[in-house]
């Protein structure tokens, strides 16, 4: 069984909007950096919006390969414009002010290198943005990022953002959750074991596939050297390999038959059900009853009486 | 400076931009002794200290520091300590409008903050002290100390403004700040406390004993430290109990008070 978390981080399970919900007890920033590292191998440019930390502090420890692809947007040093009258040291990051009307898309557009078509966006974190700009505005900006017009010269392939879930109320978190294709709740695992032996935290993943299928999973994870992700399946502990329990078979010694053989199954499939169009084709008369399953009906061939409340 | 406490706080990596110690106290406890610990520690280790005192007067802090063996008066005259009397700033706010007492322009800083709905004026004032030329004397880093942030909220400053203010302060060096948090009474205050806990590098939480008052154990302290380093990514969380004596505070693991054992 492959790890869903690993698939999402490496991009084989695509999710265009990933939000990592963390709490004071366990920071989601380690996982965010794993995403940063993995995405650098897939896209032309990564636009990093830093609202919680200086971009330099955030990029500390990442490898130069990743750094070359990162375009920093500094929303930490001067988000309110208080330092404008001071002579600021020029930085190679684009300054983002929370009070300005400029949207995230415009910031990306301004800093984008020519010829970069595939762009990923990393936001650390959404919390100050939501607190200053309101939740609906944040949702709108996120949506605008992932739904650029077809004619645009670049496309945002993935947006990964961090959000401190204990700061916001439920309605805000749910709004952001609806917008994202993947929601990862991280929580701490209290243990003293080395990081590669036992997970440093758990991820509760809710992943919506493009087909509409929703996957829910809980996996353990650790972050190794160079922000390599290590996943742990089978919780709570991976070390104890449990024997598959022998399930007693209740249908084994019965005086009657509960299961069908192949030929019996075939015979059942050939039976024409009463009141369906096929069975009533030949009969004529008035006041006939037809049963025609419409699309909303969940018609199950295996069990046609499923809807009866017996 | 309580040497006991230093053993429990891991000093940060030298390349980090500064520590942010957040001290929160619950309604049934007093965390100011932690502030005195940091104040004396930083003064002894020859750092420059800018102290924004909103809760007490200078003579109060001076009297306590003297007991701990540090002379604040001398530090102030030498320029190592800058004490900003926040009590003076809050005074004009309490006065009735149109009163005849003239106040100097400095005293109206908090008034300006409330009118402009932003703590920018206060920040500018602090910057004057932090960026001040220190002459020939060189110091090891700067510490900004605030006692206590919740008073700003009580005076009518919005919590979002306090969060902004703290973010800017974080960039000028290390911070030690006290925040009084009364259970679940004030939603905004709780939210501010959580936001600051996310921002800080070390959170020290002072609470009374959940089992009630005790003569030998005065409360419990929870220390939560964060590390940006992956190698020790496991969060460190320690719970200690303490007993405050006249000149010292002893810390011990929960349940190991000398009165119990």
Coordinates of C-alpha atoms in Angstrom, one line a residue:
Chain A
X1 CA 0.0 0.0 0.0
X2 CA 1.5 3.2 -1.1
X3 CA 1.5 6.2 1.2
X4 CA -1.0 8.8 0.2
X5 CA 1.0 11.5 1.8
X6 CA 4.1 10.6 -0.2
X7 CA 2.0 10.6 -3.4
X8 CA 0.6 14.0 -2.6
X9 CA 4.0 15.5 -1.8
X10 CA 5.7 14.0 -4.8
X11 CA 2.9 15.1 -7.1
X12 CA 1.9 11.7 -8.4
X13 CA -1.5 12.2 -6.7
X14 CA -2.3 15.7 -8.0
X15 CA -4.0 18.2 -5.8
X16 CA -4.0 21.8 -7.0
X17 CA -4.7 23.4 -3.6
X18 CA -3.2 21.9 -0.5
X19 CA -3.7 23.4 2.9
X20 CA -1.8 22.3 5.9
X21 CA -3.6 22.9 9.2
X22 CA -1.4 23.1 12.2
X23 CA -1.6 24.0 15.9
X24 CA 0.7 25.5 18.5
X25 CA 1.6 22.0 19.6
X26 CA 3.0 20.9 16.3
X27 CA 4.2 23.2 13.5
X28 CA 3.3 22.3 9.9
X29 CA 6.3 24.2 8.6
X30 CA 8.4 21.1 8.3
X31 CA 5.9 19.5 6.0
X32 CA 5.6 22.7 4.1
X33 CA 9.3 22.6 3.4
X34 CA 9.1 19.1 2.2
X35 CA 6.5 20.3 -0.4
X36 CA 8.9 23.1 -1.3
X37 CA 11.7 20.7 -2.0
X38 CA 9.6 18.3 -4.0
X39 CA 7.9 20.9 -6.0
X40 CA 11.2 22.5 -7.1
X41 CA 11.8 19.4 -9.2
X42 CA 8.5 19.7 -11.0
X43 CA 7.9 23.3 -11.8
X44 CA 9.8 26.2 -13.3
X45 CA 9.4 28.6 -10.5
X46 CA 8.1 28.6 -6.9
X47 CA 6.7 31.8 -5.5
X48 CA 7.1 31.9 -1.8
X49 CA 4.9 34.2 0.2
X50 CA 6.3 34.7 3.7
X51 CA 3.9 36.3 6.2
X52 CA 5.0 34.5 9.3
X53 CA 8.7 34.6 9.1
X54 CA 11.4 36.4 7.1
X55 CA 11.9 34.6 3.7
X56 CA 15.6 34.0 4.7
X57 CA 14.6 32.2 7.9
X58 CA 12.1 30.1 6.0
X59 CA 14.6 29.1 3.3
X60 CA 17.3 28.3 5.8
X61 CA 18.3 24.7 5.4
X62 CA 16.9 24.1 2.0
X63 CA 19.3 23.0 -0.7
X64 CA 20.7 25.5 -3.3
X65 CA 18.8 23.7 -6.1
X66 CA 15.5 24.6 -4.5
X67 CA 16.6 28.1 -3.7
X68 CA 17.4 28.9 -7.3
X69 CA 13.8 28.3 -8.2
X70 CA 12.3 30.3 -5.4
X71 CA 11.1 33.8 -5.9
X72 CA 10.5 35.3 -2.5
X73 CA 7.7 37.6 -1.6
X74 CA 8.3 39.3 1.8
X75 CA 5.1 39.9 3.7
X76 CA 6.9 39.8 7.0
X77 CA 9.4 42.7 7.2
X78 CA 7.0 45.5 6.6
X79 CA 3.4 44.4 6.1
X80 CA 1.9 47.7 7.4
X81 CA 4.3 50.1 5.8
X82 CA 5.6 51.4 9.2
X83 CA 9.2 51.2 8.1
X84 CA 8.8 53.4 5.0
X85 CA 10.5 56.4 6.5
X86 CA 13.5 54.4 7.6
X87 CA 16.3 53.7 5.3
X88 CA 15.7 50.0 4.6
X89 CA 18.4 47.6 3.5
X90 CA 17.5 46.7 -0.1
X91 CA 16.5 43.0 -0.2
X92 CA 16.1 40.7 -3.2
X93 CA 12.6 39.9 -2.2
X94 CA 9.5 41.6 -3.4
X95 CA 7.8 43.5 -0.5
X96 CA 4.2 42.6 0.1
X97 CA 2.0 44.9 2.1
X98 CA -1.1 43.5 3.6
X99 CA -2.9 46.9 3.4
X100 CA -2.3 47.3 -0.4
X101 CA -5.0 46.2 -2.9
X102 CA -2.5 44.3 -5.0
X103 CA -3.7 40.7 -5.3
X104 CA -1.5 37.6 -5.0
X105 CA -1.8 37.0 -8.7
X106 CA -0.4 40.4 -9.5
X107 CA 2.5 39.8 -7.2
X108 CA 3.3 36.6 -9.0
X109 CA 3.0 38.2 -12.4
X110 CA 5.4 41.0 -11.4
X111 CA 8.1 38.8 -10.2
X112 CA 7.8 36.0 -12.8
X113 CA 10.7 35.3 -15.0
X114 CA 10.1 35.2 -18.7
X115 CA 9.5 31.8 -20.1
X116 CA 8.3 30.2 -16.9
X117 CA 5.0 28.5 -17.6
X118 CA 4.6 26.2 -14.7
X119 CA 4.5 28.0 -11.4
X120 CA 3.8 26.8 -7.9
X121 CA 2.9 29.0 -5.0
X122 CA 3.8 28.4 -1.3
X123 CA 2.2 30.5 1.4
X124 CA 3.5 30.6 5.0
X125 CA 1.0 31.2 6.4
X126 CA -2.5 32.2 5.5
X127 CA -3.3 33.3 9.0
X128 CA -2.0 36.9 8.9
X129 CA -3.6 37.3 5.5
X130 CA -7.0 36.1 6.8
X131 CA -6.8 38.3 9.9
X132 CA -5.9 41.4 7.9
X133 CA -7.9 40.9 4.8
X134 CA -10.9 38.8 5.9
X135 CA -11.6 35.1 5.0
X136 CA -13.7 35.7 1.9
X137 CA -11.0 37.9 0.4
X138 CA -8.4 35.2 1.1
X139 CA -10.6 32.5 -0.5
X140 CA -11.1 34.7 -3.5
X141 CA -7.3 35.3 -3.9
X142 CA -6.6 31.6 -3.6
X143 CA -9.3 30.7 -6.1
X144 CA -7.9 33.4 -8.5
X145 CA -4.5 31.8 -8.3
X146 CA -5.6 28.4 -9.3
X147 CA -8.1 29.5 -11.9
X148 CA -6.1 31.7 -14.2
X149 CA -7.6 32.3 -17.6
X150 CA -6.5 30.0 -20.3
X151 CA -4.9 32.9 -22.2
X152 CA -2.6 33.6 -19.3
X153 CA 1.1 33.2 -20.1
X154 CA 1.6 31.1 -17.0
X155 CA -0.4 28.6 -15.0
X156 CA -0.3 27.9 -11.3
X157 CA 0.0 24.2 -11.0
X158 CA -0.1 23.9 -7.3
X159 CA -0.7 26.2 -4.2
X160 CA 0.5 24.9 -0.9
X161 CA -0.4 27.0 2.1
X162 CA -0.1 26.7 5.9
X163 CA -2.8 27.8 8.2
X164 CA -2.8 28.0 12.0
X165 CA -6.1 26.3 12.7
X166 CA -6.3 27.2 16.4
X167 CA -6.3 30.9 15.6
X168 CA -9.4 30.9 13.4
X169 CA -12.9 29.8 14.0
X170 CA -14.6 26.9 12.4
X171 CA -16.4 28.8 9.6
X172 CA -13.2 30.2 8.3
X173 CA -11.5 26.8 8.4
X174 CA -14.4 25.2 6.6
X175 CA -14.4 27.8 3.9
X176 CA -10.7 27.3 3.2
X177 CA -11.3 23.5 3.4
X178 CA -14.0 23.6 0.7
X179 CA -11.7 25.5 -1.5
X180 CA -8.8 23.1 -1.2
X181 CA -8.4 19.8 -2.9
X182 CA -6.3 18.4 -0.1
X183 CA -6.5 19.3 3.6
X184 CA -3.8 17.9 5.9
X185 CA -4.2 18.3 9.6
X186 CA -1.0 17.8 11.4
X187 CA -0.7 16.8 15.0
X188 CA 2.3 15.9 17.3
X189 CA 3.4 12.5 18.3
X190 CA 5.0 12.6 21.7
X191 CA 8.0 10.3 21.5
X192 CA 11.7 10.4 22.1
X193 CA 12.7 7.8 19.5
X194 CA 14.8 8.9 16.5
X195 CA 12.9 10.6 13.7
X196 CA 13.4 7.7 11.3
X197 CA 12.1 5.1 13.8
X198 CA 8.9 6.7 14.9
X199 CA 6.8 9.5 13.3
X200 CA 7.3 13.0 14.6
X201 CA 3.7 13.7 13.9
X202 CA 0.5 12.5 12.3
X203 CA -1.3 13.7 9.3
X204 CA -5.0 13.4 8.9
X205 CA -5.4 13.7 5.1
X206 CA -8.6 14.5 3.3
X207 CA -7.9 14.3 -0.4
X208 CA -10.4 15.1 -3.1
X209 CA -9.5 13.5 -6.4
X210 CA -10.4 15.3 -9.7
X211 CA -12.9 12.5 -10.3
X212 CA -14.8 13.4 -7.2
X213 CA -13.7 10.6 -5.0
X214 CA -12.7 11.6 -1.5
X215 CA -10.0 9.8 0.3
X216 CA -9.5 10.0 4.1
X217 CA -6.4 8.7 5.7
X218 CA -4.3 9.0 8.8
X219 CA -0.6 8.6 8.3
X220 CA 2.5 9.2 10.4
X221 CA 5.3 11.3 9.0
X222 CA 8.8 12.4 9.8
X223 CA 11.1 14.8 8.1
X224 CA 14.6 13.5 7.5
X225 CA 17.7 15.2 6.4
X226 CA 17.3 17.8 3.6
X227 CA 13.6 17.8 4.1
X228 CA 13.1 14.3 2.8
X229 CA 9.8 13.0 3.9
X230 CA 9.5 9.7 5.7
X231 CA 6.0 8.2 6.0
X232 CA 4.7 5.6 8.4
X233 CA 1.8 3.5 7.5
X234 CA -0.1 1.3 9.9
X235 CA -0.7 3.3 13.0
X236 CA 0.0 3.8 15.8
X237 CA 3.3 2.1 15.7
X238 CA 5.0 0.6 12.7
X239 CA 7.3 -1.7 14.7
X240 CA 4.5 -4.1 15.8
X241 CA 3.5 -6.1 12.8
X242 CA 0.1 -7.5 13.7
X243 CA -0.9 -11.0 12.4
X244 CA -4.0 -10.8 10.3
X245 CA -6.7 -12.1 12.6
X246 CA -8.5 -15.3 11.5
X247 CA -12.1 -14.3 10.9
X248 CA -14.6 -17.1 11.6
X249 CA -16.7 -17.8 8.6
X250 CA -20.4 -17.9 9.6
X251 CA -21.5 -19.4 6.3
X252 CA -19.3 -22.5 6.7
X253 CA -21.5 -25.1 8.3
X254 CA -25.1 -24.2 7.5
X255 CA -28.0 -26.5 6.6
X256 CA -29.0 -24.1 3.8
X257 CA -27.1 -22.3 1.1
X258 CA -26.2 -18.6 1.5
X259 CA -23.7 -18.2 -1.3
X260 CA -24.3 -18.6 -5.0
X261 CA -22.3 -20.7 -7.4
X262 CA -21.3 -19.3 -10.9
X263 CA -24.2 -21.1 -12.7
X264 CA -26.7 -19.9 -10.2
X265 CA -25.5 -16.3 -10.5
X266 CA -25.8 -16.6 -14.3
X267 CA -29.4 -17.9 -14.0
X268 CA -30.3 -15.0 -11.6
X269 CA -29.0 -12.5 -14.1
X270 CA -31.2 -13.9 -16.8
X271 CA -34.4 -13.4 -14.7
X272 CA -36.5 -10.5 -16.0
X273 CA -37.8 -8.4 -13.2
X274 CA -41.6 -7.7 -13.1
X275 CA -42.9 -4.2 -14.0
X276 CA -39.7 -3.2 -15.8
X277 CA -40.1 -2.2 -19.5
X278 CA -38.4 -5.4 -20.7
X279 CA -40.9 -7.7 -19.0
X280 CA -44.0 -5.6 -20.0
X281 CA -43.2 -5.3 -23.7
X282 CA -45.6 -8.0 -24.9
X283 CA -48.6 -7.2 -22.6
X284 CA -51.3 -4.8 -23.7
X285 CA -54.1 -3.1 -21.8
X286 CA -54.7 -0.1 -19.6
X287 CA -53.3 1.0 -16.3
X288 CA -50.0 -0.6 -16.5
X289 CA -47.2 -0.1 -14.0
X290 CA -43.7 0.5 -15.3
X291 CA -40.7 0.8 -13.3
X292 CA -38.0 2.7 -14.9
X293 CA -35.0 3.5 -12.8
X294 CA -34.0 7.1 -13.3
X295 CA -30.6 8.4 -12.8
X296 CA -31.0 9.3 -9.2
X297 CA -32.0 5.8 -8.3
X298 CA -29.3 3.7 -6.9
X299 CA -30.3 0.5 -8.7
X300 CA -28.3 -2.4 -7.5
X301 CA -28.4 -5.5 -9.7
X302 CA -27.0 -7.6 -6.9
X303 CA -29.9 -6.7 -4.5
X304 CA -33.0 -5.4 -6.2
X305 CA -34.9 -5.1 -3.0
X306 CA -32.3 -2.9 -1.4
X307 CA -34.8 0.0 -1.1
X308 CA -37.4 -2.0 0.7
X309 CA -37.5 -1.4 4.4
X310 CA -38.0 -4.9 5.8
Chain B
X1 CA 18.5 35.6 37.7
X2 CA 17.4 32.2 38.7
X3 CA 20.0 29.7 37.6
X4 CA 17.5 26.9 38.0
X5 CA 15.4 28.2 35.2
X6 CA 18.4 28.6 32.8
X7 CA 19.0 24.8 33.0
X8 CA 15.6 24.3 31.5
X9 CA 15.7 26.7 28.6
X10 CA 17.8 25.7 25.7
X11 CA 19.7 28.7 24.3
X12 CA 18.9 29.3 20.7
X13 CA 21.3 28.8 17.8
X14 CA 23.7 31.7 17.3
X15 CA 22.6 32.4 13.8
X16 CA 19.0 32.9 14.7
X17 CA 17.7 36.4 14.5
X18 CA 16.6 36.6 18.2
X19 CA 14.6 34.9 20.8
X20 CA 11.0 35.7 21.5
X21 CA 10.1 34.6 25.0
X22 CA 6.4 34.8 25.6
X23 CA 5.3 34.6 29.2
X24 CA 1.6 34.0 29.8
X25 CA 0.0 34.0 33.1
X26 CA -3.4 32.6 34.0
X27 CA -5.8 34.6 36.2
X28 CA -4.7 32.9 39.4
X29 CA -1.0 33.4 39.0
X30 CA 1.7 36.0 38.6
X31 CA 4.4 35.6 36.0
X32 CA 6.3 38.8 36.7
X33 CA 9.1 36.9 38.4
X34 CA 10.1 35.4 35.0
X35 CA 10.4 38.9 33.7
X36 CA 12.8 39.8 36.5
X37 CA 14.7 36.7 35.7
X38 CA 15.2 37.7 32.1
X39 CA 15.9 41.4 33.0
X40 CA 18.7 40.6 35.3
X41 CA 20.1 37.9 33.1
X42 CA 20.3 40.1 30.0
X43 CA 21.8 43.0 32.0
X44 CA 24.4 40.7 33.5
X45 CA 25.3 39.3 30.0
X46 CA 25.9 42.9 28.8
X47 CA 23.0 43.2 26.4
X48 CA 21.2 46.5 25.8
X49 CA 17.8 46.4 27.3
X50 CA 14.8 48.5 26.3
X51 CA 12.1 48.1 28.9
X52 CA 8.6 49.2 28.2
X53 CA 6.9 49.2 31.6
X54 CA 3.2 49.5 31.4
X55 CA 2.3 47.7 34.6
X56 CA 4.6 49.2 37.3
X57 CA 6.8 52.2 38.0
X58 CA 10.6 52.2 37.6
X59 CA 11.1 52.3 41.4
X60 CA 9.2 49.0 41.7
X61 CA 11.4 47.2 39.2
X62 CA 14.4 48.8 40.7
X63 CA 13.5 47.5 44.2
X64 CA 13.0 44.0 42.9
X65 CA 16.2 44.0 40.8
X66 CA 18.2 45.2 43.8
X67 CA 17.1 42.1 45.7
X68 CA 18.4 40.0 42.8
X69 CA 21.7 41.8 42.9
X70 CA 21.4 44.2 39.9
X71 CA 21.3 47.9 40.1
X72 CA 18.9 49.2 37.5
X73 CA 19.7 52.9 38.4
X74 CA 23.3 52.4 37.5
X75 CA 22.4 50.5 34.3
X76 CA 20.1 53.3 33.4
X77 CA 22.7 56.0 33.8
X78 CA 25.3 54.0 31.9
X79 CA 22.9 53.7 29.0
X80 CA 22.6 49.9 29.1
X81 CA 19.0 50.1 30.2
X82 CA 16.4 52.3 28.7
X83 CA 13.2 52.4 30.7
X84 CA 10.1 53.8 29.0
X85 CA 7.5 54.6 31.5
X86 CA 4.3 53.4 29.9
X87 CA 2.3 54.4 33.0
X88 CA 2.9 58.0 31.9
X89 CA 1.6 57.3 28.5
X90 CA -1.6 55.8 29.7
X91 CA -2.3 58.7 32.1
X92 CA -3.7 61.1 29.5
X93 CA -6.2 58.4 28.5
X94 CA -7.7 58.4 31.9
X95 CA -8.0 62.1 32.1
X96 CA -11.3 63.7 31.1
X97 CA -11.4 65.4 27.8
X98 CA -10.7 69.2 28.0
X99 CA -9.0 69.1 31.3
X100 CA -6.6 71.9 31.9
X101 CA -3.5 69.8 32.7
X102 CA -1.0 70.2 30.0
X103 CA 0.7 67.1 28.9
X104 CA 3.9 67.0 26.9
X105 CA 3.9 65.6 23.4
X106 CA 5.6 62.4 24.5
X107 CA 2.8 61.5 27.0
X108 CA 0.2 61.4 24.3
X109 CA 1.7 58.5 22.4
X110 CA -0.8 56.0 23.5
X111 CA -3.6 58.5 22.8
X112 CA -2.3 58.9 19.3
X113 CA -2.3 55.1 19.0
X114 CA -5.9 54.9 20.0
X115 CA -7.0 57.7 17.7
X116 CA -5.1 56.3 14.7
X117 CA -6.1 52.7 15.6
X118 CA -2.6 51.6 15.2
X119 CA 0.4 51.1 17.5
X120 CA 2.7 52.7 14.9
X121 CA 3.4 55.8 17.2
X122 CA 4.5 53.6 20.0
X123 CA 6.7 51.5 17.7
X124 CA 8.4 54.7 16.4
X125 CA 9.0 55.7 20.0
X126 CA 10.6 52.3 20.8
X127 CA 12.7 52.5 17.6
X128 CA 14.2 55.8 18.9
X129 CA 15.6 53.9 21.9
X130 CA 16.5 50.7 20.1
X131 CA 18.4 52.5 17.3
X132 CA 20.0 55.0 19.6
X133 CA 23.7 55.5 19.3
X134 CA 25.4 53.8 22.2
X135 CA 28.7 55.7 21.9
X136 CA 31.8 53.8 22.7
X137 CA 30.1 51.1 24.6
X138 CA 29.1 48.0 22.5
X139 CA 26.5 45.6 23.6
X140 CA 25.7 42.0 22.8
X141 CA 22.3 42.4 21.0
X142 CA 19.2 44.2 22.2
X143 CA 16.4 43.0 24.3
X144 CA 13.0 44.5 24.3
X145 CA 11.0 43.8 27.4
X146 CA 7.3 44.5 27.7
X147 CA 5.3 44.3 30.9
X148 CA 2.6 43.7 30.1
X149 CA 0.9 43.5 26.7
X150 CA -2.6 42.9 28.0
X151 CA -2.6 46.4 29.4
X152 CA -2.5 47.8 25.9
X153 CA -5.7 45.8 25.2
X154 CA -7.3 47.0 28.4
X155 CA -6.6 50.6 27.3
X156 CA -8.5 50.0 24.2
X157 CA -6.0 48.9 21.6
X158 CA -7.4 46.2 19.3
X159 CA -5.7 42.8 19.5
X160 CA -4.9 42.7 15.8
X161 CA -2.9 45.9 16.3
X162 CA -1.0 44.3 19.2
X163 CA -0.2 41.4 16.9
X164 CA 1.1 43.7 14.2
X165 CA 3.1 45.6 16.8
X166 CA 4.7 42.5 18.1
X167 CA 5.6 41.4 14.6
X168 CA 7.5 44.6 14.0
X169 CA 9.2 44.4 17.4
X170 CA 10.4 40.9 16.6
X171 CA 12.6 42.2 13.9
X172 CA 14.6 44.5 16.2
X173 CA 16.1 41.7 18.4
X174 CA 15.1 39.5 21.3
X175 CA 11.8 40.1 23.1
X176 CA 10.5 39.1 26.4
X177 CA 6.9 39.9 26.9
X178 CA 4.3 39.2 29.4
X179 CA 0.7 38.5 28.5
X180 CA -2.1 38.1 31.0
X181 CA -4.7 35.7 29.8
X182 CA -8.0 35.2 31.7
X183 CA -9.3 31.8 30.9
X184 CA -12.0 31.8 28.3
X185 CA -13.5 35.2 29.2
X186 CA -12.1 37.2 26.3
X187 CA -12.2 35.5 22.8
X188 CA -10.0 38.2 21.2
X189 CA -7.4 37.9 23.9
X190 CA -7.3 34.1 23.5
X191 CA -6.8 34.5 19.8
X192 CA -4.0 37.0 20.4
X193 CA -2.3 34.6 22.8
X194 CA -2.5 31.8 20.3
X195 CA -1.1 34.0 17.5
X196 CA 1.8 35.0 19.7
X197 CA 2.4 31.4 20.7
X198 CA 2.8 30.6 17.0
X199 CA 5.3 33.5 16.6
X200 CA 7.4 33.0 19.7
X201 CA 10.4 30.8 20.0
X202 CA 9.8 29.9 23.6
X203 CA 6.5 30.0 25.5
X204 CA 6.5 30.0 29.2
X205 CA 3.1 29.5 30.8
X206 CA 2.5 30.2 34.4
X207 CA -0.5 28.7 36.1
X208 CA -1.7 28.1 39.6
X209 CA -1.8 24.5 40.8
X210 CA -4.9 22.8 39.4
X211 CA -5.4 21.1 42.7
X212 CA -5.6 24.4 44.6
X213 CA -3.4 26.5 46.8
X214 CA -0.4 25.0 48.4
X215 CA 2.1 26.5 50.9
X216 CA 5.1 24.7 49.4
X217 CA 4.3 24.7 45.7
X218 CA 3.3 28.1 44.3
X219 CA 2.4 27.1 40.8
X220 CA 3.4 25.3 37.7
X221 CA 5.4 26.4 34.7
X222 CA 5.1 24.9 31.2
X223 CA 7.9 25.6 28.9
X224 CA 7.4 24.9 25.2
X225 CA 10.3 25.5 22.9
X226 CA 10.4 25.5 19.2
X227 CA 13.3 24.8 17.0
X228 CA 13.7 25.7 13.3
X229 CA 16.2 22.9 13.0
X230 CA 15.0 19.6 11.6
X231 CA 17.4 17.5 13.6
X232 CA 15.5 18.2 16.8
X233 CA 12.1 18.7 15.3
X234 CA 10.4 17.0 18.1
X235 CA 8.7 19.7 20.2
X236 CA 10.1 20.1 23.6
X237 CA 7.5 20.5 26.3
X238 CA 8.4 20.6 30.0
X239 CA 6.2 20.9 33.0
X240 CA 7.8 22.1 36.2
X241 CA 6.5 23.3 39.5
X242 CA 8.0 26.1 41.4
X243 CA 8.3 27.7 44.8
X244 CA 9.1 31.4 45.1
X245 CA 11.3 32.3 48.1
X246 CA 12.5 35.8 49.1
X247 CA 15.4 36.0 46.7
X248 CA 15.2 32.9 44.6
X249 CA 12.8 30.6 42.8
X250 CA 13.3 26.8 42.9
X251 CA 12.0 24.7 40.1
X252 CA 11.4 21.0 40.3
X253 CA 9.6 18.3 38.2
X254 CA 5.9 18.0 39.1
X255 CA 5.3 16.1 42.3
X256 CA 8.9 16.3 43.6
X257 CA 8.6 19.2 46.0
X258 CA 10.7 18.7 49.1
X259 CA 7.5 19.0 51.2
X260 CA 6.1 16.0 49.4
X261 CA 9.1 13.7 49.3

